PDB file of C-alpha atoms in Angstrom:
ATOM      1  CA  MET A   1      21.648 -15.929 108.987  1.00 92.00           C
ATOM      2  CA  PHE A   2      20.217 -17.978 111.774  1.00 95.00           C
ATOM      3  CA  LEU A   3      18.653 -20.280 109.804  1.00 96.00           C
ATOM      4  CA  ARG A   4      21.990 -21.045 108.045  1.00 97.00           C
ATOM      5  CA  LEU A   5      23.426 -21.647 111.507  1.00 94.00           C
ATOM      6  CA  ALA A   6      20.877 -23.624 112.204  1.00 92.00           C
ATOM      7  CA  GLU A   7      21.263 -25.913 109.073  1.00 94.00           C
ATOM      8  CA  GLN A   8      25.037 -25.659 109.524  1.00 94.00           C
ATOM      9  CA  HIS A   9      24.589 -27.430 112.973  1.00 92.00           C
ATOM     10  CA  ARG A  10      22.361 -29.740 111.914  1.00 92.00           C
ATOM     11  CA  LYS A  11      24.777 -30.977 109.225  1.00 94.00           C
ATOM     12  CA  PHE A  12      27.398 -30.786 111.885  1.00 94.00           C
ATOM     13  CA  VAL A  13      26.232 -32.871 114.149  1.00 93.00           C
ATOM     14  CA  GLN A  14      25.068 -35.470 111.521  1.00 93.00           C
ATOM     15  CA  ASP A  15      28.758 -35.537 110.255  1.00 94.00           C
ATOM     16  CA  LEU A  16      29.906 -36.420 114.136  1.00 95.00           C
ATOM     17  CA  VAL A  17      26.961 -39.035 114.590  1.00 95.00           C
ATOM     18  CA  MET A  18      28.150 -41.096 110.871  1.00 95.00           C
ATOM     19  CA  ASN A  19      31.975 -40.426 111.981  1.00 95.00           C
ATOM     20  CA  LEU A  20      30.970 -42.010 116.009  1.00 96.00           C
ATOM     21  CA  GLN A  21      29.538 -45.169 114.261  1.00 96.00           C
ATOM     22  CA  ALA A  22      32.187 -45.663 111.981  1.00 95.00           C
ATOM     23  CA  LEU A  23      34.872 -45.191 115.075  1.00 95.00           C
ATOM     24  CA  ALA A  24      32.515 -47.415 116.791  1.00 96.00           C
ATOM     25  CA  ILE A  25      32.736 -50.684 114.080  1.00 95.00           C
ATOM     26  CA  VAL A  26      37.167 -49.809 113.392  1.00 93.00           C
ATOM     27  CA  LEU A  27      37.646 -49.928 117.328  1.00 92.00           C
ATOM     28  CA  GLU A  28      35.388 -53.045 117.452  1.00 93.00           C
ATOM     29  CA  HIS A  29      37.179 -54.936 115.401  1.00 91.00           C
ATOM     30  CA  ARG A  30      40.517 -53.549 116.570  1.00 88.00           C
ATOM     31  CA  GLY A  31      39.431 -55.751 119.888  1.00 88.00           C
ATOM     32  CA  TYR A  32      37.697 -52.922 121.704  1.00 91.00           C
ATOM     33  CA  LEU A  33      34.216 -53.313 123.104  1.00 94.00           C
ATOM     34  CA  ALA A  34      32.618 -50.122 121.433  1.00 96.00           C
ATOM     35  CA  SER A  35      29.397 -49.368 120.474  1.00 97.00           C
ATOM     36  CA  CYS A  36      27.491 -46.233 119.377  1.00 97.00           C
ATOM     37  CA  TYR A  37      23.592 -45.826 119.189  1.00 95.00           C
ATOM     38  CA  THR A  38      21.095 -43.255 117.754  1.00 93.00           C
ATOM     39  CA  CYS A  39      17.333 -42.782 118.091  1.00 85.00           C
ATOM     40  CA  GLY A  40      15.721 -42.787 114.564  1.00 80.00           C
ATOM     41  CA  GLY A  41      17.160 -41.951 111.299  1.00 82.00           C
ATOM     42  CA  GLN A  42      17.699 -38.213 111.080  1.00 84.00           C
ATOM     43  CA  MET A  43      21.355 -39.013 112.935  1.00 88.00           C
ATOM     44  CA  ASN A  44      20.576 -36.194 115.175  1.00 91.00           C
ATOM     45  CA  SER A  45      22.247 -37.603 118.235  1.00 95.00           C
ATOM     46  CA  ALA A  46      23.833 -40.690 119.261  1.00 96.00           C
ATOM     47  CA  SER A  47      25.723 -42.183 122.181  1.00 97.00           C
ATOM     48  CA  PHE A  48      29.186 -43.066 122.196  1.00 97.00           C
ATOM     49  CA  MET A  49      31.006 -45.702 124.563  1.00 97.00           C
ATOM     50  CA  VAL A  50      34.604 -47.424 124.490  1.00 96.00           C
ATOM     51  CA  SER A  51      35.878 -49.332 126.892  1.00 94.00           C
ATOM     52  CA  LEU A  52      39.488 -48.763 126.805  1.00 88.00           C
ATOM     53  CA  THR A  53      40.633 -51.624 129.329  1.00 85.00           C
ATOM     54  CA  ASP A  54      38.934 -53.067 133.113  1.00 85.00           C
ATOM     55  CA  ASN A  55      37.076 -50.474 134.364  1.00 91.00           C
ATOM     56  CA  HIS A  56      38.043 -47.533 131.984  1.00 93.00           C
ATOM     57  CA  LEU A  57      35.038 -46.670 130.323  1.00 95.00           C
ATOM     58  CA  ILE A  58      35.026 -43.037 127.896  1.00 96.00           C
ATOM     59  CA  ARG A  59      30.845 -42.203 126.896  1.00 97.00           C
ATOM     60  CA  PHE A  60      31.082 -39.200 124.370  1.00 97.00           C
ATOM     61  CA  LEU A  61      27.628 -37.439 124.186  1.00 97.00           C
ATOM     62  CA  VAL A  62      26.015 -35.701 120.822  1.00 96.00           C
ATOM     63  CA  SER A  63      22.765 -33.954 120.005  1.00 89.00           C
ATOM     64  CA  ASP A  64      21.351 -30.636 118.818  1.00 82.00           C
ATOM     65  CA  TYR A  65      21.969 -29.462 122.770  1.00 87.00           C
ATOM     66  CA  GLY A  66      25.580 -30.044 123.118  1.00 92.00           C
ATOM     67  CA  ILE A  67      28.510 -32.592 123.302  1.00 96.00           C
ATOM     68  CA  THR A  68      30.068 -34.381 126.336  1.00 97.00           C
ATOM     69  CA  TRP A  69      32.742 -36.437 127.362  1.00 97.00           C
ATOM     70  CA  THR A  70      33.142 -38.244 130.146  1.00 97.00           C
ATOM     71  CA  GLU A  71      36.098 -40.741 131.786  1.00 95.00           C
ATOM     72  CA  MET A  72      35.568 -42.982 133.848  1.00 96.00           C
ATOM     73  CA  ARG A  73      37.975 -45.800 135.767  1.00 95.00           C
ATOM     74  CA  ASP A  74      36.495 -47.925 138.469  1.00 93.00           C
ATOM     75  CA  ASP A  75      32.967 -46.246 138.268  1.00 90.00           C
ATOM     76  CA  ARG A  76      34.231 -42.551 139.167  1.00 95.00           C
ATOM     77  CA  GLU A  77      34.225 -39.700 136.732  1.00 96.00           C
ATOM     78  CA  LEU A  78      37.564 -38.640 135.818  1.00 94.00           C
ATOM     79  CA  MET A  79      36.654 -36.309 133.670  1.00 95.00           C
ATOM     80  CA  LYS A  80      33.696 -34.383 132.240  1.00 97.00           C
ATOM     81  CA  LEU A  81      34.307 -32.472 129.130  1.00 97.00           C
ATOM     82  CA  GLU A  82      32.054 -30.330 126.869  1.00 97.00           C
ATOM     83  CA  GLY A  83      31.786 -28.529 123.261  1.00 95.00           C
ATOM     84  CA  ALA A  84      35.423 -28.466 121.624  1.00 95.00           C
ATOM     85  CA  GLU A  85      36.764 -29.476 124.266  1.00 97.00           C
ATOM     86  CA  ALA A  86      35.026 -33.225 124.332  1.00 97.00           C
ATOM     87  CA  ILE A  87      35.961 -32.872 120.469  1.00 95.00           C
ATOM     88  CA  SER A  88      39.692 -32.709 120.883  1.00 95.00           C
ATOM     89  CA  GLN A  89      39.680 -35.818 123.679  1.00 94.00           C
ATOM     90  CA  LEU A  90      37.784 -37.855 120.585  1.00 94.00           C
ATOM     91  CA  GLN A  91      40.403 -37.216 118.333  1.00 93.00           C
ATOM     92  CA  GLU A  92      43.173 -38.465 121.010  1.00 90.00           C
ATOM     93  CA  LEU A  93      40.794 -41.289 121.001  1.00 91.00           C
ATOM     94  CA  ALA A  94      40.760 -41.749 117.484  1.00 91.00           C
ATOM     95  CA  ASN A  95      44.198 -41.728 117.214  1.00 89.00           C
ATOM     96  CA  LEU A  96      44.430 -44.799 119.254  1.00 78.00           C
ATOM     97  CA  VAL A  97      42.538 -45.987 115.894  1.00 80.00           C
ATOM     98  CA  LYS A  98      44.814 -43.887 113.469  1.00 83.00           C
ATOM     99  CA  TYR A  99      48.355 -45.331 115.208  1.00 84.00           C
ATOM    100  CA  GLN A 100      46.821 -49.267 115.976  1.00 73.00           C
ATOM    101  CA  ILE A 101      47.370 -49.190 119.562  1.00 65.00           C
ATOM    102  CA  GLN A 102      46.105 -52.491 121.277  1.00 61.00           C
ATOM    103  CA  PRO A 103      43.053 -52.007 124.128  1.00 55.00           C
ATOM    104  CA  SER A 104      46.197 -53.234 126.829  1.00 54.00           C
ATOM    105  CA  GLU A 105      48.492 -50.100 125.405  1.00 56.00           C
ATOM    106  CA  ALA A 106      45.690 -47.610 125.907  1.00 53.00           C
ATOM    107  CA  THR A 107      46.010 -44.637 127.858  1.00 52.00           C
ATOM    108  CA  LEU A 108      44.601 -41.430 127.081  1.00 51.00           C
ATOM    109  CA  ALA A 109      46.352 -38.221 127.568  1.00 45.00           C
ATOM    110  CA  THR A 110      43.629 -37.019 130.009  1.00 45.00           C
ATOM    111  CA  ALA A 111      44.406 -40.830 131.951  1.00 47.00           C
ATOM    112  CA  GLN A 112      48.297 -40.249 132.723  1.00 47.00           C
TER     113      GLN A 112
END
């Protein structure tokens, strides 16, 4: 049972990493400064960053050890979320792309 759960978790992390890479590409094409870095070819971790406006930065980290969303403004940490809450906030960011909100109009629910 535990080996099966471990394998499911690895696949989940790989899927999340692939989606982060795709999101970074789409955000870049929409005019945001975005990047997604991975180590090695196994897709078992990633560092995703996007600048929504001047001095408003989102950092999303994913690895086998956990998932973290950090939102910063003017070099100050506004919030830090982990796990499912971090993924939910990532969905809010993806909605910016889905609904084609321009960078100057971008405000996440947490930044209001």
